[in-house]
Coordinates of C-alpha atoms and ligand atoms in Angstrom, one line a residue:
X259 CA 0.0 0.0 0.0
X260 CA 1.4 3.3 -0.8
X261 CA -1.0 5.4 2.4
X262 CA -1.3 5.4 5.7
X263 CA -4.9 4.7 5.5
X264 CA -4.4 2.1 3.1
X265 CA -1.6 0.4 4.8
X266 CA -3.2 0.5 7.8
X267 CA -6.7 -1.3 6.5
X268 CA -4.4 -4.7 5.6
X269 CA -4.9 -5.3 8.9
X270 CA -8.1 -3.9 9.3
X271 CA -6.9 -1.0 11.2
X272 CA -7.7 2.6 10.3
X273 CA -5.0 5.6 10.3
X274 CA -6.7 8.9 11.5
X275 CA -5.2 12.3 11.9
X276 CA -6.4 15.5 13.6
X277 CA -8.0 18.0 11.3
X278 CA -8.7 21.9 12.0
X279 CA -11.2 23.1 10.6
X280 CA -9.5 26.1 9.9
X281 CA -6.8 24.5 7.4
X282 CA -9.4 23.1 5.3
X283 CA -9.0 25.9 3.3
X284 CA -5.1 25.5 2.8
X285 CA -5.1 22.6 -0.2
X286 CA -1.7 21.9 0.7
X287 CA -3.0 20.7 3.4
X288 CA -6.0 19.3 2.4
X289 CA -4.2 17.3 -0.3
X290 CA -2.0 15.1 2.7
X291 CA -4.2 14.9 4.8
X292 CA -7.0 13.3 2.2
X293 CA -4.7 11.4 0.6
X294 CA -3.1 9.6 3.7
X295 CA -5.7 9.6 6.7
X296 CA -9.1 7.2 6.6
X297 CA -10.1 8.9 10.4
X298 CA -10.4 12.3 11.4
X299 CA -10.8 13.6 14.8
X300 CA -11.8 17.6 15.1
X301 CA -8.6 19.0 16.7
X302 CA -11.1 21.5 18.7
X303 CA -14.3 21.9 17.2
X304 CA -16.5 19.1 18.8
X305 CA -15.1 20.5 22.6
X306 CA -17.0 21.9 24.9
X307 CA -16.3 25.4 24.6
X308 CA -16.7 24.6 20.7
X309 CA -20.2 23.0 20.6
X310 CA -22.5 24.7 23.4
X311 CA -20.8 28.1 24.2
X312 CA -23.6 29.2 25.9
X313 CA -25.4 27.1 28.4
X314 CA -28.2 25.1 26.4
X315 CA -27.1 26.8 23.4
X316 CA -25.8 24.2 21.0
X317 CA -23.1 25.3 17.8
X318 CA -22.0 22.8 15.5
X319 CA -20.9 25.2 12.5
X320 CA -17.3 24.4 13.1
X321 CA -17.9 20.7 13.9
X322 CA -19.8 20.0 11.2
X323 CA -17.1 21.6 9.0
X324 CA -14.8 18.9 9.9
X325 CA -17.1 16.2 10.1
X326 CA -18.5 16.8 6.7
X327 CA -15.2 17.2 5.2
X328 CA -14.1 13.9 6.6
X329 CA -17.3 12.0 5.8
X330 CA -17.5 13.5 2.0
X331 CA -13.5 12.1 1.1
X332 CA -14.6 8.7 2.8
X333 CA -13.4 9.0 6.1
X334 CA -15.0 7.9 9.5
X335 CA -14.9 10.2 12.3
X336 CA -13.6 9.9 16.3
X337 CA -16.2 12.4 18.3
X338 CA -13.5 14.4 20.9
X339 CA -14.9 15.3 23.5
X340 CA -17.3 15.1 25.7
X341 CA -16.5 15.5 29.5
X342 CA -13.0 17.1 30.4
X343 CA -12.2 19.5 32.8
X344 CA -10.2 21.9 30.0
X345 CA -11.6 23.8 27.4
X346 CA -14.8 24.2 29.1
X347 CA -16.5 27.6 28.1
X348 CA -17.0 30.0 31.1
X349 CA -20.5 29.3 32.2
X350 CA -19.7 25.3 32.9
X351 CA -16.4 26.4 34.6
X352 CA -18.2 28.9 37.0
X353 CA -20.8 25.9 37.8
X354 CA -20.6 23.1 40.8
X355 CA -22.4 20.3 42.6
X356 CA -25.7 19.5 40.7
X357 CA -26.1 21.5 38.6
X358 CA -22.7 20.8 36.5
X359 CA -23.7 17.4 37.0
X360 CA -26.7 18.0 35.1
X361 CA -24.8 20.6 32.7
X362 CA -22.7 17.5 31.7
X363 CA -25.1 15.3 31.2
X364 CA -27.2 17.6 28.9
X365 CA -24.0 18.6 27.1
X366 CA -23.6 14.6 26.2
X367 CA -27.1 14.5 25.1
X368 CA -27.0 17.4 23.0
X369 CA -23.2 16.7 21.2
X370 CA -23.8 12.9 20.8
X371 CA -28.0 13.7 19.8
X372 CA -26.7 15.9 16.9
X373 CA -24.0 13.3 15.6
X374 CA -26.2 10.1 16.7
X375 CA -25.0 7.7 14.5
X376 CA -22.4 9.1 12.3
X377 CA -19.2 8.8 14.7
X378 CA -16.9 5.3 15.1
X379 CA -16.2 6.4 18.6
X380 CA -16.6 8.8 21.2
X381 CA -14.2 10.4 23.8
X382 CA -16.6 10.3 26.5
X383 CA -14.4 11.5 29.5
X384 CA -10.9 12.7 28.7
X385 CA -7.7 13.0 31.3
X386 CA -9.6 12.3 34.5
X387 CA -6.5 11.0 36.2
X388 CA -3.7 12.5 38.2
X389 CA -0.3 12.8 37.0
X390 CA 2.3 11.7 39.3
X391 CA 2.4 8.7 41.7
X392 CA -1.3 8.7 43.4
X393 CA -2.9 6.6 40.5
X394 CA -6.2 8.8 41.3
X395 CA -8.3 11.3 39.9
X396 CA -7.2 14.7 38.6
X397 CA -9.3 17.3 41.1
X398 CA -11.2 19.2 38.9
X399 CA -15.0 21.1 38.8
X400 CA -16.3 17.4 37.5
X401 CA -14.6 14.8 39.8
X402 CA -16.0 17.6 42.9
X403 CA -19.8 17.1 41.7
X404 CA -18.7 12.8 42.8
X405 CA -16.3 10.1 41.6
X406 CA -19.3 8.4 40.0
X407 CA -19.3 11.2 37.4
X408 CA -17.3 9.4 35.2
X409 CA -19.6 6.3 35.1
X410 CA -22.6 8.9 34.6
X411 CA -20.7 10.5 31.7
X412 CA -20.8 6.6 30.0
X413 CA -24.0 5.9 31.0
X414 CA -25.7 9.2 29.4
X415 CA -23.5 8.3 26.5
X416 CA -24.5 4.7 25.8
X417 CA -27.9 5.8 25.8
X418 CA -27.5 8.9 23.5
X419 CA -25.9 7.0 21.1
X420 CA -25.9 3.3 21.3
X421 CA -24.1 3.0 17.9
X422 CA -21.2 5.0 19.4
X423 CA -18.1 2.9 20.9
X424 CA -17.4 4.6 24.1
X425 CA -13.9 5.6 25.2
X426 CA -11.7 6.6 28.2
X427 CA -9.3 8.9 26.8
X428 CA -6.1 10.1 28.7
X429 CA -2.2 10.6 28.4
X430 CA 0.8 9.4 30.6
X431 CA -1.1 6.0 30.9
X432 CA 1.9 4.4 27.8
X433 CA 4.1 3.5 30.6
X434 CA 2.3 0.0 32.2
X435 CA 4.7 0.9 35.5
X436 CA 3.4 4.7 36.2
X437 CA 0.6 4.9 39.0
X438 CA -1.6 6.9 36.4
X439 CA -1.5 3.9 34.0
X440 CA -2.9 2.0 36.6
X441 CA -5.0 3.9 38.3
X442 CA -7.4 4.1 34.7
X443 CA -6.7 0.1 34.6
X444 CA -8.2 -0.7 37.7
X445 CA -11.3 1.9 36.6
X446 CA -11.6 -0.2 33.6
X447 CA -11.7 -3.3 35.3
X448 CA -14.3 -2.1 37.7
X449 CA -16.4 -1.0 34.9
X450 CA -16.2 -4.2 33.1
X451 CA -17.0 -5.7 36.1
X452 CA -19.6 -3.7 37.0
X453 CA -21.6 -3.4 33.7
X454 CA -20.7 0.1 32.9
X455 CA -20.6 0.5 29.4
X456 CA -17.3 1.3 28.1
X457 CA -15.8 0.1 24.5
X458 CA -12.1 1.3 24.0
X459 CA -9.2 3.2 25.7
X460 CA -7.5 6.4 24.1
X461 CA -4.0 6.1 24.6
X462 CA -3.5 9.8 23.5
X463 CA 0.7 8.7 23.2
X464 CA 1.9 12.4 23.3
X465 CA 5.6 11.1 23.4
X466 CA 8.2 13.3 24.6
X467 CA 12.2 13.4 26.8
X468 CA 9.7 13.4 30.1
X469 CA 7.4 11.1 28.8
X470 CA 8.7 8.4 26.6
X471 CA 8.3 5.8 24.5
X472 CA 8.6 2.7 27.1
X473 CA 9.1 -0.9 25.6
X474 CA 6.0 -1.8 27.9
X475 CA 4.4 0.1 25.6
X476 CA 2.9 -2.9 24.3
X477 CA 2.1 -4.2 27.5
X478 CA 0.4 -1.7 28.3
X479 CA -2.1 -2.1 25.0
X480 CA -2.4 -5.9 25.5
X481 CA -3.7 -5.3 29.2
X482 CA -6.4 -3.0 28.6
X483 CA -7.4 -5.4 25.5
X484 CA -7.5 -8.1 28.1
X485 CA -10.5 -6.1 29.5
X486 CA -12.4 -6.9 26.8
X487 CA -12.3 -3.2 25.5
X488 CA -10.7 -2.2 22.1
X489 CA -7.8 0.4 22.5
X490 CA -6.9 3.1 20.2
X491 CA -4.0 5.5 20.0
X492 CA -5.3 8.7 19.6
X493 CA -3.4 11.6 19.7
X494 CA 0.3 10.3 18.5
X495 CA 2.7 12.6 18.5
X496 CA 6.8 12.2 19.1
X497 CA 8.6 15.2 20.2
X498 CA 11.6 14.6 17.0
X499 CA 10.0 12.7 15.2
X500 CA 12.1 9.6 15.7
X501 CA 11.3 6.6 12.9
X502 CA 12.7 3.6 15.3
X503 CA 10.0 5.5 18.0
X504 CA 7.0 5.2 14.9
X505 CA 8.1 2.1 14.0
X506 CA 8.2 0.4 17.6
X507 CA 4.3 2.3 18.2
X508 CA 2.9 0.6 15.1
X509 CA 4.4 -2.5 16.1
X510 CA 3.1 -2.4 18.9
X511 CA -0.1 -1.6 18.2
X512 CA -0.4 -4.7 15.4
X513 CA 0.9 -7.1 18.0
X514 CA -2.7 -6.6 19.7
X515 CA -5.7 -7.6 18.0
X516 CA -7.8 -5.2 19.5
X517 CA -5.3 -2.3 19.1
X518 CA -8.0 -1.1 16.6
X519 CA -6.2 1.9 14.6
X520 CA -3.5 5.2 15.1
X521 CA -4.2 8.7 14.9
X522 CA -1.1 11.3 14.9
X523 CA -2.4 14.4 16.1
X524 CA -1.8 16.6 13.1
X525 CA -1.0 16.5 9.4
X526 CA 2.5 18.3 9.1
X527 CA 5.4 19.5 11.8
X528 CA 3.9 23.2 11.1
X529 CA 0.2 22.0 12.1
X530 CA 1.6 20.5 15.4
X531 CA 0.0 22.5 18.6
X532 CA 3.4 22.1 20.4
X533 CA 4.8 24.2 17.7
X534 CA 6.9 23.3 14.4
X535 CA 10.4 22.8 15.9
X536 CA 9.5 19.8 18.1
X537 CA 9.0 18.4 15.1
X538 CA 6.6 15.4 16.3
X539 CA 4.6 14.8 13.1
X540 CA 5.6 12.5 9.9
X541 CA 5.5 15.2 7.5
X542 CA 7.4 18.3 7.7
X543 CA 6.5 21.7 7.0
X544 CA 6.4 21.9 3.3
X545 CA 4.4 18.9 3.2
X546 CA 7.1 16.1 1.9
X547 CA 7.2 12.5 4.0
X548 CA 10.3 11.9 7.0
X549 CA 11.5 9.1 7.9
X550 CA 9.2 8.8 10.5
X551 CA 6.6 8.9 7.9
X552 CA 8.5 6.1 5.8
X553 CA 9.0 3.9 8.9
X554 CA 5.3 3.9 9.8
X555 CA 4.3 2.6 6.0
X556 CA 6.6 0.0 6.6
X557 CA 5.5 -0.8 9.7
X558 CA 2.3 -1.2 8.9
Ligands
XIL647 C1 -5.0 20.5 21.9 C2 -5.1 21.2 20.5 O1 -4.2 20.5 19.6 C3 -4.8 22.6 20.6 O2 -5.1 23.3 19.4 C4 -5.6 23.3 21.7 O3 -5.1 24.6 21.8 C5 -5.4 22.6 23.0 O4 -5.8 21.2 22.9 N1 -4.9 16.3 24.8 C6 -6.1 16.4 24.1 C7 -6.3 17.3 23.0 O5 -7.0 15.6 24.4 O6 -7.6 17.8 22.9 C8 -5.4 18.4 23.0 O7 -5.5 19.2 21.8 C9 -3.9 17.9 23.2 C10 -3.8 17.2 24.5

């Protein structure tokens, strides 16, 4: 195969990037990331703040840019996200107790309502853990209103949109030794074990000198699967781009069944939010394939 997308789906994997909405004018752009990527995720537009800016007050212009550009060149779409305790527009931040509760919950109604049945899988929650060595949650406005509010968030989401797979979505949880990796393992396994409905792990993979590419790496992605939850890789970035690092990620990744597909989160170096000279992505800023780019093909 001579794509991404089209290497990836030998193995019945997908290849995703993140798409801005505001690029989709730049057909330099446009060109890679149609002509590479088979899954898009909105880089912003389906957050929070993005999609109900005022309380009850729903906006999809900017989603729905991204998500019909995706779904018109044949792509499926990842719905990011849903619950998080960034990017949340002013009114939700100032709220508390019940009545964010009940702001979350109608936020998940009204995002996943509007896309019911047209996304492959939703971030319900994303980064509800601590970093650092406590393995718990990350305080926040949300985890206040109850540490059920995560199982809420799935619950209010299975039901908006049953077609939907559901997802946990976080970084820092690569490394199968840090306290954060297993602090969101043993939430899965209670889950599972409890009956709350949850389909897949985001292993966002933002890779960098603090946190690195670990050869338990596929450890970690074989021990979720053992759940019985599909895990995806959803936000890949490497902070230099190194090949042998792409390489050893898609490995990885096919070694597990249920890894189920990669997203890097952009198209080239220049579109990369931590800026051009970490040069993370696997094109470069003139649009022409790296070596990282060349050792993923293989790869997959
Ligand atoms: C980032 C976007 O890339 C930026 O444009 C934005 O300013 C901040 O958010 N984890 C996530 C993503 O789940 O939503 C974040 O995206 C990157 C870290």
């Amino acid at each position: 195969a001579s794509t991404l997308g089209a290497a990836a789906a030998q193995s019945g994997r997908y290849f995703g990037t993140a798409i801005a909405s505001g690029k989709l004018g730049d057909s330099a752009y446009t060109t890679i990331a149609n002509r590479e990527f088979d899954m898009v995720t909105a880089e912003n537009e389906m957050k929070i703040d993005a999609t109900e800016p005022n309380r009850g007050q729903f906006n999809f212009t900017a989603g729905d840019r991204v998500y019909n550009w995706a779904v018109q060149n044949g792509k499926r779409v990842r719905g990011h996200t849903l619950a998080w305790h960034s990017q949340q527009p002013g009114w939700m931040q100032a709220l508390s107790g019940s009545s964010l509760r009940q702001a979350m919950i109608n936020h998940i109604n009204g995002v996943m309502g509007h896309y019911k049945g047209k996304i492959y899988a939703w971030d319900v929650v994303n980064e509800a853990y601590a970093d650092g060595n406590s393995g718990g949650r990350r305080d926040s406005n949300l985890q206040r209103t109850g540490n059920d509010w995560i199982e809420v968030a799935f619950r209010t989401a299975r039901a908006a949109d049953p077609a939907a797979k559901l997802c946990y979505n976080d970084y820092n949880i690569d490394n199968w030794t840090w306290a954060k990796t297993q602090g969101v393992y043993n939430m899965v396994r209670d889950f599972k074990a409890r009956g709350v409905p949850i389909d897949c792990v985001g292993l966002q993979s933002h890779f960098n000198s603090n946190s690195a590419y670990n050869s338990n790496y596929r450890t970690t992605i074989q021990s979720f699967a053992a759940l019985g939850v599909d895990v995806q890789i959803t936000e890949l970035d490497i902070q230099g781009g190194s090949a042998t690092t792409y390489a050893n990620v898609v490995n990885d990744c096919l070694a597990v069944p249920r890894c189920t597909g990669i997203s890097v989160w952009g198209v080239r170096d220049s579109d990369s939010w931590l800026g051009a000279n970490t040069t993370p992505l696997l094109f470069d800023g003139n649009g022409n394939k790296k070596a990282a780019y060349t050792a993923v093909l293989n790869a997959l």
